[in-house]
Coordinates of C-alpha atoms in Angstrom, one line a residue:
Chain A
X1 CA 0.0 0.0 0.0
X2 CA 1.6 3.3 -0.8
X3 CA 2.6 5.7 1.6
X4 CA 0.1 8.4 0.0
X5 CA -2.9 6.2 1.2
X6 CA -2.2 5.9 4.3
X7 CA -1.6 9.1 4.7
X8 CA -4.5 10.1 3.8
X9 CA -6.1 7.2 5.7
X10 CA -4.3 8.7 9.5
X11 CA -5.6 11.9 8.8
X12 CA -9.2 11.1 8.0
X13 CA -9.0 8.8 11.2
X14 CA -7.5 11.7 12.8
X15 CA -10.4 14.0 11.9
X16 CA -13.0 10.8 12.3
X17 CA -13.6 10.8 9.0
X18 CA -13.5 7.3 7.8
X19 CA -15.7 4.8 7.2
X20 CA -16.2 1.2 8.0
X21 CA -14.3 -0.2 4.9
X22 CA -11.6 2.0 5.2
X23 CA -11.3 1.7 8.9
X24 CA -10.8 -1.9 8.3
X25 CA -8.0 -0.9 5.8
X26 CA -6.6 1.3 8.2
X27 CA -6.1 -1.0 10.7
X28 CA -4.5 -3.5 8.4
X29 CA -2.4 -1.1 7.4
X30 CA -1.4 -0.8 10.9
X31 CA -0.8 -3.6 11.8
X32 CA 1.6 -4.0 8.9
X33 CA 3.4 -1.1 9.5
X34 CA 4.0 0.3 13.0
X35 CA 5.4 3.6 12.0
X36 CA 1.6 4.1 10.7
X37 CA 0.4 4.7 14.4
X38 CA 3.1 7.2 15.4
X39 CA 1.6 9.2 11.9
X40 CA -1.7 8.3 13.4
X41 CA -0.9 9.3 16.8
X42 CA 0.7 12.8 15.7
X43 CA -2.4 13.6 13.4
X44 CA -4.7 13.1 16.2
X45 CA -2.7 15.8 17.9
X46 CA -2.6 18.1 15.4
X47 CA -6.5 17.6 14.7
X48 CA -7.0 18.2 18.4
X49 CA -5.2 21.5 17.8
X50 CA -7.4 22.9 15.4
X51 CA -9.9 23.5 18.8
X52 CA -7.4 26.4 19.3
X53 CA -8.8 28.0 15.9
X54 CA -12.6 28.4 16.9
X55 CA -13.3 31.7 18.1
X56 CA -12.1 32.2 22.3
X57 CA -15.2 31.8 24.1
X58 CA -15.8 31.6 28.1
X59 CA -18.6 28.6 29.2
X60 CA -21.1 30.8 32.0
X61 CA -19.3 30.4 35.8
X62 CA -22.3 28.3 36.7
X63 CA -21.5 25.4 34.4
X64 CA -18.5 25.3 36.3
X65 CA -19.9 25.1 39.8
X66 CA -22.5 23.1 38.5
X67 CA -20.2 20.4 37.3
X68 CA -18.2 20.7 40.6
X69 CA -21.5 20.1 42.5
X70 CA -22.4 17.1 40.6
X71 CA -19.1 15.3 41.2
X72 CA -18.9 16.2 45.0
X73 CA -22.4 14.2 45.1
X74 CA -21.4 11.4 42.7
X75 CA -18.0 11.2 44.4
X76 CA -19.5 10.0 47.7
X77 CA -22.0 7.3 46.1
X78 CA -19.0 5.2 44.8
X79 CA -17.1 6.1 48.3
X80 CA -19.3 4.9 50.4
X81 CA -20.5 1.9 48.4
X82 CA -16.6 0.8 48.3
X83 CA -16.9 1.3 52.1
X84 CA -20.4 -0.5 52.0
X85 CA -19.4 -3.4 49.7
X86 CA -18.3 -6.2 52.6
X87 CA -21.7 -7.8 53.5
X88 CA -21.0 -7.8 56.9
X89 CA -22.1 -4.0 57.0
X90 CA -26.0 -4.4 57.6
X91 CA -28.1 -3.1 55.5
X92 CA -30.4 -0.6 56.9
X93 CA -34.3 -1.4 57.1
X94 CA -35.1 2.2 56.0
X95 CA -32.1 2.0 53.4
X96 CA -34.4 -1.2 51.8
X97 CA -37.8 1.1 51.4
X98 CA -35.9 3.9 50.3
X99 CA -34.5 1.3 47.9
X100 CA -37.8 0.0 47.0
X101 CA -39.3 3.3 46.9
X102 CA -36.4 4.3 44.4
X103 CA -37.3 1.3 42.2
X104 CA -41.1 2.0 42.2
X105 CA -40.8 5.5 40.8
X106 CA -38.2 4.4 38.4
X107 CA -41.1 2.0 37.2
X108 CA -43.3 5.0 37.4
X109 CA -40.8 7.3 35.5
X110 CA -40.6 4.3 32.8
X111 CA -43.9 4.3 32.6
X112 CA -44.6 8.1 32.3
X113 CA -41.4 7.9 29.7
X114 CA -43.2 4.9 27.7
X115 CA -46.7 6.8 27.6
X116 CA -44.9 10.2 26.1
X117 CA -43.1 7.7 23.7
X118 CA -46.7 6.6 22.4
X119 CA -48.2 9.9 22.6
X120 CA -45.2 11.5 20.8
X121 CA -45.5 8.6 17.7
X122 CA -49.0 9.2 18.0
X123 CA -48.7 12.5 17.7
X124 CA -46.3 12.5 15.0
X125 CA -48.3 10.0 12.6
X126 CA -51.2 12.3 12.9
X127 CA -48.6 15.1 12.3
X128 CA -47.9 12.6 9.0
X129 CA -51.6 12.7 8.4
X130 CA -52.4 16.3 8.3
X131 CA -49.3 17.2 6.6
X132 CA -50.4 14.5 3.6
X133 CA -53.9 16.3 3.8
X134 CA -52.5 19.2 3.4
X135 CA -50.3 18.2 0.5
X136 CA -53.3 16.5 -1.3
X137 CA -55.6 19.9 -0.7
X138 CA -52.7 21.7 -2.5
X139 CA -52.3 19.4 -5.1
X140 CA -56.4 20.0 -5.8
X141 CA -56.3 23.2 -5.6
X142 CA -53.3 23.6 -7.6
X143 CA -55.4 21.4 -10.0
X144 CA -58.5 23.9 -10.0
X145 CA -56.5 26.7 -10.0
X146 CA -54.7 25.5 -13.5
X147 CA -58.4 24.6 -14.8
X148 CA -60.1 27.6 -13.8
X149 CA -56.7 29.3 -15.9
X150 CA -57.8 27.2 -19.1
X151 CA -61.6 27.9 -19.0
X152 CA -60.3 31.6 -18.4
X153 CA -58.1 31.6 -21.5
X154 CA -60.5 29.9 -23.5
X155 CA -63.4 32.1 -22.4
X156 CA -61.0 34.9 -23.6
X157 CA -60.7 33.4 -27.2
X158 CA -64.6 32.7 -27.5
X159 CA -65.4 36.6 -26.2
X160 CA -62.1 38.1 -29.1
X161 CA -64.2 35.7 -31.2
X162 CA -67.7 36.9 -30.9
X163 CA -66.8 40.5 -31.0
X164 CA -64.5 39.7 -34.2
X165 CA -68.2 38.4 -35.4
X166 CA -69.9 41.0 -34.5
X167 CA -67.9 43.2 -36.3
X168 CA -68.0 41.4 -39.4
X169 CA -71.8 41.4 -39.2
X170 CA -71.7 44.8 -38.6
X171 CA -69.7 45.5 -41.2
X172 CA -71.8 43.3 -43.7
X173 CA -75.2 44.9 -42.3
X174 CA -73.5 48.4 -43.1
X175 CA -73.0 47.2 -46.6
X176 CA -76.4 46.0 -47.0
X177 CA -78.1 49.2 -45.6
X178 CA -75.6 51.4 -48.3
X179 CA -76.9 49.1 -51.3
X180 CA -80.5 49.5 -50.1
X181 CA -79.8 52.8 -49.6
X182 CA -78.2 53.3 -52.9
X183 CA -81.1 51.1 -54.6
X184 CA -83.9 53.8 -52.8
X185 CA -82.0 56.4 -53.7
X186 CA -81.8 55.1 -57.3
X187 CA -84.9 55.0 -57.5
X188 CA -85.5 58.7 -57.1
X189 CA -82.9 59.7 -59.9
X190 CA -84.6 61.7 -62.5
X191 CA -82.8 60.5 -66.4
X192 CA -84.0 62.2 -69.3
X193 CA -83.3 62.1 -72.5
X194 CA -82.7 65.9 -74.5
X195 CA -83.2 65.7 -78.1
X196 CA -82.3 68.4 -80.5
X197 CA -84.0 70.9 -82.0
X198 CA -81.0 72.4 -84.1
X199 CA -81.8 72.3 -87.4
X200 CA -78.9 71.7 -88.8
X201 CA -77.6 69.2 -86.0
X202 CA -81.0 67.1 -85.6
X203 CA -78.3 63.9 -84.4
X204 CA -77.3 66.1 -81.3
X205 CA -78.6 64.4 -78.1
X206 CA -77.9 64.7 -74.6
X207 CA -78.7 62.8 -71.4
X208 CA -79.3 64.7 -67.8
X209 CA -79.5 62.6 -64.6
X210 CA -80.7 64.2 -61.6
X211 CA -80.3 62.9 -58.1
X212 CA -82.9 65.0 -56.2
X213 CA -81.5 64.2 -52.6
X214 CA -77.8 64.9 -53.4
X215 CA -79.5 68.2 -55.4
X216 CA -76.5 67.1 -58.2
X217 CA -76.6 65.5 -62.0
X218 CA -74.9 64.9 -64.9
X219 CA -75.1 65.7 -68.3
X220 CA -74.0 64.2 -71.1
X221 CA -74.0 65.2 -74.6
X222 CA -72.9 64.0 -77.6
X223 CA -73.1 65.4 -81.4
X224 CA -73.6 68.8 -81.0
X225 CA -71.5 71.5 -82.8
X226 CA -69.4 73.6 -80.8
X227 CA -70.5 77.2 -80.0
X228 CA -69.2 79.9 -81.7
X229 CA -66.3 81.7 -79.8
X230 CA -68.7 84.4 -78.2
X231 CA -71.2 81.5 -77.1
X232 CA -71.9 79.3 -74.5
X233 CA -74.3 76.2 -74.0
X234 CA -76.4 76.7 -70.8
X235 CA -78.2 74.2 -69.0
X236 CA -81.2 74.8 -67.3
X237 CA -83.7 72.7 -65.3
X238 CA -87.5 73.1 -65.5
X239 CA -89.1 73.1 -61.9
X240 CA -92.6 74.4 -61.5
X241 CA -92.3 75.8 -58.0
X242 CA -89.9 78.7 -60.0
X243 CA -91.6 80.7 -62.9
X244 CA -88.6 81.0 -64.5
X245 CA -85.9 78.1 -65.5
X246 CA -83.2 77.7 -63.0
X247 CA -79.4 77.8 -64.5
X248 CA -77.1 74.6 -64.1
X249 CA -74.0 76.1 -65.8
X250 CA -72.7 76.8 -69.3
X251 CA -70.3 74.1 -70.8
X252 CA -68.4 73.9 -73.9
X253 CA -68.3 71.2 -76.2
X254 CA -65.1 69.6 -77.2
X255 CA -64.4 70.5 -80.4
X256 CA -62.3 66.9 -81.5
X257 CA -65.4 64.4 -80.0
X258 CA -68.4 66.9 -80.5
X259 CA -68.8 65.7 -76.8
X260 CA -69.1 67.2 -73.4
X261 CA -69.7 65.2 -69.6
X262 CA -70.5 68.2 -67.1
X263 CA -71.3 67.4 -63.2
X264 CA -73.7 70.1 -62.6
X265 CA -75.7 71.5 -59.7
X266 CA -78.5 74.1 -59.7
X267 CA -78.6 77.4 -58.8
X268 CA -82.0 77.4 -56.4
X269 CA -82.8 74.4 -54.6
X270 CA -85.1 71.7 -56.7
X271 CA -88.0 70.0 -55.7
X272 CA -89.5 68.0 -58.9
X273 CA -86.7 68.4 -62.1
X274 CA -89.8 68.4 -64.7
X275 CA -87.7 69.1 -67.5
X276 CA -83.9 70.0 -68.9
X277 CA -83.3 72.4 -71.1
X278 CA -79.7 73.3 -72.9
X279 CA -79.9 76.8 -74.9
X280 CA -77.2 78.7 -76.2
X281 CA -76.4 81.8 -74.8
X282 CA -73.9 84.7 -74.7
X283 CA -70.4 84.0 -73.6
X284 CA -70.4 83.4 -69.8
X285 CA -73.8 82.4 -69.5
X286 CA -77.1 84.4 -68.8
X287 CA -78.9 84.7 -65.4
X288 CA -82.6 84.1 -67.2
X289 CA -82.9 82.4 -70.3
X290 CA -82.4 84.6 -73.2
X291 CA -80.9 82.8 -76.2
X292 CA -82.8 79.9 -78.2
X293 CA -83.3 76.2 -76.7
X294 CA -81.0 74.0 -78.8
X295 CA -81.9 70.5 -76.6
X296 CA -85.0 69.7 -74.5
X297 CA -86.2 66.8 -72.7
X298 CA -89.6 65.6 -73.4
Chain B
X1 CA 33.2 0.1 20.7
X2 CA 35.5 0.9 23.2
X3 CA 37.7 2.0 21.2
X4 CA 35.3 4.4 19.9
X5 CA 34.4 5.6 23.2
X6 CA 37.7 6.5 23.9
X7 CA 38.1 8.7 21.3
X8 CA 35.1 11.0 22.2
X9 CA 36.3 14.1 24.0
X10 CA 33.8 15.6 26.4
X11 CA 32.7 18.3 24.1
X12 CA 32.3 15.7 20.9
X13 CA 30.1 13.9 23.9
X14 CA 28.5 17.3 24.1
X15 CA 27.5 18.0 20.5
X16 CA 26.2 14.4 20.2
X17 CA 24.1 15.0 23.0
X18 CA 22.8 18.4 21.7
X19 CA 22.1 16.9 17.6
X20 CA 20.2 14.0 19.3
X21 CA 18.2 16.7 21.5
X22 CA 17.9 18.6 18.3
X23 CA 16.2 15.4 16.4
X24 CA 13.6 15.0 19.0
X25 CA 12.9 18.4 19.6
X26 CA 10.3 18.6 17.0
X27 CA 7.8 16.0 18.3
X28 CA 8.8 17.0 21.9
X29 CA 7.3 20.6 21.5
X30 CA 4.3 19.4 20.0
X31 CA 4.3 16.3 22.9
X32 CA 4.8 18.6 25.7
X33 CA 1.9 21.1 24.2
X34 CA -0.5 17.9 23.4
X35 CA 0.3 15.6 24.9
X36 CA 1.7 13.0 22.3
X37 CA 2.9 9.5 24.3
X38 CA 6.1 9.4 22.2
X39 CA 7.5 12.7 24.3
X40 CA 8.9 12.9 27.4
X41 CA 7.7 11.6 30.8
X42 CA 4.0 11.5 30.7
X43 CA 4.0 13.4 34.9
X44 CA 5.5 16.3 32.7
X45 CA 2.4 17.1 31.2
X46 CA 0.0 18.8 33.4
X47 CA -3.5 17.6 32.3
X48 CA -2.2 14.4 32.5
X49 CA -1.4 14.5 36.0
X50 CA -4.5 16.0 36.5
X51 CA -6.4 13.2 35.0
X52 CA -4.3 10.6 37.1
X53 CA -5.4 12.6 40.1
X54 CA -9.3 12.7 38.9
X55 CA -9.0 8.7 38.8
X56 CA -8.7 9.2 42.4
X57 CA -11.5 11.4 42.8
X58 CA -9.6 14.7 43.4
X59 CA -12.4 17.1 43.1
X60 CA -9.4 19.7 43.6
X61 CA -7.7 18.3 40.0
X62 CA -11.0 18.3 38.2
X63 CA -11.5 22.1 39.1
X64 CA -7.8 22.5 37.8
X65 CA -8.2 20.9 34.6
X66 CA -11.7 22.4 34.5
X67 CA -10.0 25.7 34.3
X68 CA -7.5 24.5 31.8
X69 CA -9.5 23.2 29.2
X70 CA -13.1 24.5 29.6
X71 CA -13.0 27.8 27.2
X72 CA -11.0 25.3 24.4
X73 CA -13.9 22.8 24.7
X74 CA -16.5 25.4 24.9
X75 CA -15.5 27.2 21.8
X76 CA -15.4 23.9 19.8
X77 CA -18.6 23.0 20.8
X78 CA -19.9 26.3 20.5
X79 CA -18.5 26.5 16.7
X80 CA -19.7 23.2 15.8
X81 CA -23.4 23.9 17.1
X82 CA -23.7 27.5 17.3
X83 CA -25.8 27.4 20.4
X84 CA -24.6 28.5 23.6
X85 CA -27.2 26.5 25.9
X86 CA -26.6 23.6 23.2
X87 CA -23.0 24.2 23.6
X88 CA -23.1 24.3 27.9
X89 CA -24.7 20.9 27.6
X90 CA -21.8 19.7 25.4
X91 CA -19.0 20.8 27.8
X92 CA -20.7 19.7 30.9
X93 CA -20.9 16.0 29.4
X94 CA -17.5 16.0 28.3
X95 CA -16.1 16.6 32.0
X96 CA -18.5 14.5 33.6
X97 CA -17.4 12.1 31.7
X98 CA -13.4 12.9 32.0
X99 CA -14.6 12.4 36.1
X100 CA -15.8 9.1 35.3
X101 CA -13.5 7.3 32.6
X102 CA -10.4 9.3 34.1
X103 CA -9.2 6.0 35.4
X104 CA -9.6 4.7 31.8
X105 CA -7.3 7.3 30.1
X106 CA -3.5 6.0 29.0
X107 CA -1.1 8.7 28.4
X108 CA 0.6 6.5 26.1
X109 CA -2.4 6.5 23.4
X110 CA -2.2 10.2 23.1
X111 CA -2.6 13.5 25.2
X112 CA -5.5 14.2 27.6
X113 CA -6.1 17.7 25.5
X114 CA -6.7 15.3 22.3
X115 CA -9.0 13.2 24.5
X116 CA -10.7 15.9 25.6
X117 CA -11.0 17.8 22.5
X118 CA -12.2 14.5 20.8
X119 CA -15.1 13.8 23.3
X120 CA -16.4 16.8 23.0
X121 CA -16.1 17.0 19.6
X122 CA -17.5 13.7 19.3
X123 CA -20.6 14.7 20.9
X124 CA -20.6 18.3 19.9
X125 CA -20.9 16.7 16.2
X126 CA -23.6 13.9 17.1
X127 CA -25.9 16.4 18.1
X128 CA -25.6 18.4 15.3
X129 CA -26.6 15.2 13.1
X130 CA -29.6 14.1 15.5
X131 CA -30.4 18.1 14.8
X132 CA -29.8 17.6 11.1
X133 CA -32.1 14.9 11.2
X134 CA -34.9 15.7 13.4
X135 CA -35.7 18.7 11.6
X136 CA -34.0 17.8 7.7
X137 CA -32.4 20.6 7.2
X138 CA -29.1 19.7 5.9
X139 CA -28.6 22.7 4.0
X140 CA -28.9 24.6 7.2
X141 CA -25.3 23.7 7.7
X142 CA -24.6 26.2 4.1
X143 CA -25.2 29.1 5.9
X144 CA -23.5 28.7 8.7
X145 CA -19.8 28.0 7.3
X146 CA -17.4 27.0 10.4
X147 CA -14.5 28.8 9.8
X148 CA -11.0 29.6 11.3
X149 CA -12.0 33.2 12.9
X150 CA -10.9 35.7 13.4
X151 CA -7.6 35.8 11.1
X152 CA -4.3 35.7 12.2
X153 CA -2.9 39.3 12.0
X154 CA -6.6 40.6 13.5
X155 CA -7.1 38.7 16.8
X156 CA -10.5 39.0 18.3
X157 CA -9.9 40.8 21.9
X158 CA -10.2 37.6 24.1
X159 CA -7.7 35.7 21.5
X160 CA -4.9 36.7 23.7
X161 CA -6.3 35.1 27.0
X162 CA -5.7 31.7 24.9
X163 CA -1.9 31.4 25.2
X164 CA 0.4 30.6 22.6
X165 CA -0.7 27.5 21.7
X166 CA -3.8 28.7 19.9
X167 CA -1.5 32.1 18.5
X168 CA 0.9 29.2 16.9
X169 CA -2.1 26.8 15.8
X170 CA -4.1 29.9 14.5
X171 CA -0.8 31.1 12.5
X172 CA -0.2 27.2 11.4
X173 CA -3.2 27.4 9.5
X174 CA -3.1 30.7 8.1
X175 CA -0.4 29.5 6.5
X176 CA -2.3 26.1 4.6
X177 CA -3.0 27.3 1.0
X178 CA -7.3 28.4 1.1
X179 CA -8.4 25.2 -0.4
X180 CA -6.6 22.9 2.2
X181 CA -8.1 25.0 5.0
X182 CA -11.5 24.9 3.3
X183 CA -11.3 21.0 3.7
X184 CA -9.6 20.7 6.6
X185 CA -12.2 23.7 8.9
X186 CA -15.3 21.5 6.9
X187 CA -13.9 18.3 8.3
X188 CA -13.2 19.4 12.2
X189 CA -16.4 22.2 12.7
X190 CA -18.7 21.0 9.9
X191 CA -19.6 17.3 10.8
X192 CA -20.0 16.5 7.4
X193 CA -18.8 13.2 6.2
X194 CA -16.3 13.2 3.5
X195 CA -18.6 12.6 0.4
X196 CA -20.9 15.5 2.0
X197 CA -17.7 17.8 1.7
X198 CA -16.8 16.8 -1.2
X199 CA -20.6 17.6 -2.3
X200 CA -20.3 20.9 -0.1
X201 CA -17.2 22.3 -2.2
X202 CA -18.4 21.0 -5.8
X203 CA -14.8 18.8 -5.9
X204 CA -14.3 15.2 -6.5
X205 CA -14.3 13.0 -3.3
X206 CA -10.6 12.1 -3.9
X207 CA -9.3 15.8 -4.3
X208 CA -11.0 16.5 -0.8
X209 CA -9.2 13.4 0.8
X210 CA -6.0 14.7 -1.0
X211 CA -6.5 18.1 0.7
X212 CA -6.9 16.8 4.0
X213 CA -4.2 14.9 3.9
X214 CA -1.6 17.3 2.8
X215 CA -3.6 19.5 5.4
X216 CA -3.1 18.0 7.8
X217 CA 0.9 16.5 7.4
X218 CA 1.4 20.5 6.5
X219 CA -0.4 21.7 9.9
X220 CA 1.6 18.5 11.5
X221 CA 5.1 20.0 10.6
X222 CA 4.1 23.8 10.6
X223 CA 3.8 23.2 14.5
X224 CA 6.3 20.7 15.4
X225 CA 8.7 23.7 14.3
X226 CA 6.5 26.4 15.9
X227 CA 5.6 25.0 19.4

């Protein structure tokens, strides 16, 4: 065995360190080699040194006394049962009850001592109990806590998904009420058809559509010559609440498509568009009708 | 051989006398600190006698070597459990059983300091375990590190009052490199076993056991030369 192990083996012993294999190895080792227990011996010593290293502290002057109270009373037991060991020293009759007195409260001691045993492992299994209770009840309630989370995170995902719904079907209803919408108001638009009464441009024709609620229209015209440079087509709409027409704008036709596309609006607010009217007037338009009517709706 | 003798002169006798004091000195200073039983006559040693005397039920000796050893004992006990009451219980076992088994002790299996120092350690350190067990706390231990305090070089006020012994020991082991101390401190205050220390420091078991060792030996020599 090499002198390394051993080593090592005295100074775990020294420090009480070693288990039962290798205190069976130790003391092989020994045995083998006697130098081994001087190393031992001088490692205990030097292990017993190391007390010198925890902090200095004083034990309380009463431990002391204490202790030297305690041996002055066990000192004279022994004494005087050295002196009381011949048997031809009589043994007191008080001596035997105090004796047998002794012995019954040891019995009762031992049975006090056995009784706080039970109750104590008694105690401490229904100490067991409870705590296993108590770990169970966690475990449940850790249980219902992590199922009430779910429902609660899927009760989130339903409610985002219902209002995403409702949304959409709001959305879509919107749509619907703008196309019904659109379709009423559709129904209100006013299209007429201007045909001409130029002589020598009897192809000319135009088309007016009038939205009464927007109080807009266009008009579109196609074939007609273009005015002369101090002219202007005029439109005008027909309503019989005025007693004159009402004006709607000149325009100009374009000169390369004989065409024209005019947005217009009128100039007084109309209630029934009974007719459209396109004459042609001096450059910049008139405020009442004054030149002929070169278009008319029927 | 005679003819050998005759050539020593008195002073030659001399020197010889002096180199062979000189190869014993070592252990002789620790021996006559410690007690070891390879040192000189066992009488010389003060607790020793004491002890002899306490196997005759000298009340007188067991208040002397009371007064000798007491604060030693107490502050190992007191490091290893770290409760003074705890601690009191410790030392007052110890000496009641030095009064008892003082009849038992043989100089010549080591000093009466180590005997003492390892009964109280002893039970210091099977306490702590019944503690350890009792209530499971076995990590209870990380928080409250033993270790060699104060430093040498900053000595707590009541250091002094402990003699030169525990100036030499404490400057012995300032002088072990940190991770030899670590092991060494963990095995003497902690009462961990060797695989817990090795667990404790996050080092193979065999590395600790290689620290304590060398520990140990280094501790062994540092004091031979310094007591």
């Amino acid at each position: 065995m090499s002198t390394e192990r051993n080593e090592e083996l005295a100074a775990l012993d020294a420090l009480g360190l070693l288990g039962d294999g290798e205190r069976r190895e130790f003391l092989e080792a020994q045995a083998a080699d006697p130098k081994l227990s001087q190393l031992s011996h001088e490692l205990k010593e030097t292990a017993a040194a190391l007390a010198h290293t925890a902090d200095p502290s004083t034990p309380p002057p009463e431990l002391r006394a204490r202790l030297l109270a305690e041996i002055s009373g066990g000192s004279a037991a022994p004494a005087r049962a050295a002196n009381a060991a011949p048997a031809v020293v009589p043994f007191p009759e008080w001596r035997t009850w105090v004796a047998v007195g002794s012995l019954a409260a040891a019995a009762g001691l031992a049975v006090v001592a056995a009784w706080l045993g039970k109750s104590y492992l008694a105690a401490r299994t229904a100490n067991e109990g409870l705590k296993q209770e108590a770990a169970l009840a966690d475990a449940a309630m850790e249980s219902e806590r992590h199922r009430l989370e779910a429902e609660h995170i899927l009760s989130t995902q339903e409610l985002a998904e219902t209002r995403q719904q409702l949304a959409d079907n709001s959305a879509r209803l919107d749509a619907v009420n703008r196309r019904l919408k659109a379709e009423a108001d559709l129904d209100q638009v006013k299209i007429a058809a201007l045909t001409s009464l130029l002589g020598n441009s009897p192809q000319a024709l135009a088309i007016a559509v009038w939205d009464p609620q927007g109080q807009r229209g266009v008009l579109k015209v196609s074939g007609m010559p273009v005015a002369a440079a101090d002219k202007d087509y005029q439109l005008w709409l027909i309503d019989p609440q005025y007693q004159t027409p009402v004006s709607a704008g000149i325009f100009r036709i374009d000169p390369q498509t004989g065409e024209a596309r005019i947005p217009f609006t009128a100039g007084l607010p109309i209630t029934t568009a009974q007719k459209f009217a396109v004459s042609l007037e001096r450059r910049g338009g008139a405020r009442q009708k004054e030149g002929p009517i070169v278009l008319v709706s029927q | 051989m005679s003819g050998l003798l005759l050539t020593l002169t008195p002073s030659l006798v001399w020197s010889l006398a002096k180199e062979a004091a000189e190869n014993n000195r070592d252990t002789r200073a620790m021996n006559a600190r410690f007690g070891g039983s390879s040192g000189p006559e066992p009488t010389e040693r003060p607790e020793t006698e004491m002890l002899q005397r306490m196997a005759q039920k000298d009340q007188e000796a067991f208040a002397q070597l009371y007064d000798r050893l007491s604060r030693p004992l107490y502050a190992v006990a007191l490091r290893i459990l770290g409760d003074a009451g705890e601690a009191q219980d410790i030392v007052h076992d110890t000496f009641i059983g030095l009064w008892d088994k003082a009849a038992a002790f043989e100089a010549t299996r080591g000093s009466a300091f180590a005997w003492a120092v390892a009964l109280t350690r002893n039970r210091a350190i099977d306490r702590l375990r019944q503690r350890r067990r009792r209530a499971e706390i076995l990590r209870e231990s990380a928080t409250e590190t033993p270790g060699f305090e104060p430093e040498i070089g900053a000595p707590a006020p009541e250091a002094a009052a402990q003699g030169e012994d525990a100036q030499a020991v404490r400057a012995a082991v300032a002088t072990l490199p940190v991770e030899q101390k670590r092991a060494v401190e963990l095995a003497f205050f902690s009462g961990l076993t060797q695989l817990e220390i090795a667990q404790r420091l996050g080092e193979p078991l065999g590395t600790i056991k290689a620290r304590i060792r060398r520990g140990l030996l280094k501790l062994r020599d540092t004091l031979a030369t310094r007591l």
